[in-house]
């Protein structure tokens, strides 16, 4: 399969690299805007529940209400994104997120938000994300080409995580100073701005999809592409556990520990900002470092994700939690760039959104269960024991995925070997020594 051409746009004075085209710049700018809002909104939603009189179980239920539709609609979202212009899917999803967050903000500011209303509105937000994520990942990967793809992904993630740092720190401070309602309103405005930016994406370079056999046929084709690559499905299975653990820690246990022992929303925002600083450092590192065995290095870097759970279990003082979050941020970003590079290299462009949907679906499948059970697990075993269990799960599943040969042996293709993303479109044999990320 030939490499899709990136649309040419006039460059003035060589102000940006060759690979930073029109779509790439717009996608990066929109990601900055949404990450500024979303990271503060994560903190605001948890504290909105707590300030309304809710407990750990209620925080978990609201988090579950967001993740459940995300899981249910991801596969449909991936198939739709490979059938319709991806930028239209992204803009529609942003519009839904904007509306749901705006109503959520209005209810919190009025002081009349009830549990079922918060669950419904976060559920609508999760539905929007289910259609947005596969379209966004496919759009980003089709916006770059050639051997500079890894650097382009790293730069994108530098910008995205730089915004996450500011969003988490600003969100924690705003929750403490103004209350969660204003942070949710800011998130709604961010979705509106990002939707406008994404409306100007150019999709003329993406070949029109040939008529297929319907939605179910598209899903079957994506499934065959997914299960035919052991490195792909094994890491997605690993992350079904890892993401579930992180979701429970970030959405439920972290805010509770912050409230009870660290001093409230501000230090928790600082810890999340430290994670963002770490991801920024990891992305900067990956702009220069191109490990040959991408997924071996990336998988080894998943082990430190157990550190935040352990730090909260002790619990360490704020500086200890900040250090743990920083280290985990650096290492998960190394994995993220390696994962995106592997997908870009191995998956045909016309199947990117469907494969991405299976990736997102598998990785988030256990999130509703983990967030819903976080409160009952705390009641049954105690908060420290539940957090130690989270840390142990991350270590065990990451060790298991290293047993898969393709994870250890997948290698980066050189310019001479590869014509672009997924030039052959076929998975190599398991015993091949040659070539065998995920979007945050």
Tab-separated table of N, CA and C in Angstrom, residues 137 140-141 153 156-157 335-345 437-440:
chain	number	residue	atom	x	y	z
A	137	UNK	N	-7.480	9.618	16.347
A	137	UNK	CA	-6.244	8.864	16.177
A	137	UNK	C	-5.987	8.593	14.703
A	140	UNK	N	-4.872	11.946	13.031
A	140	UNK	CA	-3.499	12.330	13.351
A	140	UNK	C	-2.504	11.489	12.560
A	141	UNK	N	-2.727	10.185	12.513
A	141	UNK	CA	-1.776	9.316	11.831
A	141	UNK	C	-1.758	9.553	10.326
A	153	UNK	N	4.839	12.588	16.202
A	153	UNK	CA	3.997	12.138	17.308
A	153	UNK	C	4.536	12.651	18.640
A	156	UNK	N	3.723	16.326	18.962
A	156	UNK	CA	2.298	16.451	19.267
A	156	UNK	C	2.040	16.194	20.748
A	157	UNK	N	2.678	15.165	21.270
A	157	UNK	CA	2.448	14.811	22.664
A	157	UNK	C	3.124	15.791	23.613
A	335	UNK	N	6.299	4.774	26.320
A	335	UNK	CA	5.418	3.754	25.747
A	335	UNK	C	4.475	4.354	24.714
A	336	UNK	N	3.872	5.496	25.033
A	336	UNK	CA	2.867	6.081	24.149
A	336	UNK	C	3.407	6.389	22.759
A	337	UNK	N	4.597	6.978	22.680
A	337	UNK	CA	5.176	7.293	21.373
A	337	UNK	C	5.542	6.009	20.641
A	338	UNK	N	6.100	5.027	21.363
A	338	UNK	CA	6.433	3.741	20.733
A	338	UNK	C	5.182	3.064	20.181
A	339	UNK	N	4.084	3.139	20.911
A	339	UNK	CA	2.831	2.509	20.490
A	339	UNK	C	2.270	3.176	19.237
A	340	UNK	N	2.242	4.496	19.227
A	340	UNK	CA	1.735	5.205	18.069
A	340	UNK	C	2.593	4.938	16.835
A	341	UNK	N	3.906	4.875	17.022
A	341	UNK	CA	4.803	4.602	15.903
A	341	UNK	C	4.561	3.206	15.351
A	342	UNK	N	4.328	2.237	16.234
A	342	UNK	CA	4.050	0.870	15.787
A	342	UNK	C	2.753	0.802	14.992
A	343	UNK	N	1.703	1.458	15.475
A	343	UNK	CA	0.440	1.470	14.747
A	343	UNK	C	0.598	2.150	13.390
A	344	UNK	N	1.278	3.277	13.371
A	344	UNK	CA	1.487	4.010	12.123
A	344	UNK	C	2.266	3.165	11.122
A	345	UNK	N	3.222	2.406	11.611
A	345	UNK	CA	4.065	1.591	10.743
A	345	UNK	C	3.348	0.359	10.216
A	437	UNK	N	1.109	3.139	20.767
A	437	UNK	CA	1.457	3.900	21.206
A	437	UNK	C	0.328	4.097	21.653
A	438	UNK	N	0.147	4.570	21.702
A	438	UNK	CA	-1.276	4.890	21.954
A	438	UNK	C	-1.454	6.396	22.097
A	439	UNK	N	-2.598	7.012	21.571
A	439	UNK	CA	-2.865	8.452	21.656
A	439	UNK	C	-3.503	8.774	23.009
A	440	UNK	N	-2.881	9.585	23.684
A	440	UNK	CA	-3.393	9.948	24.955
A	440	UNK	C	-4.465	10.924	24.926
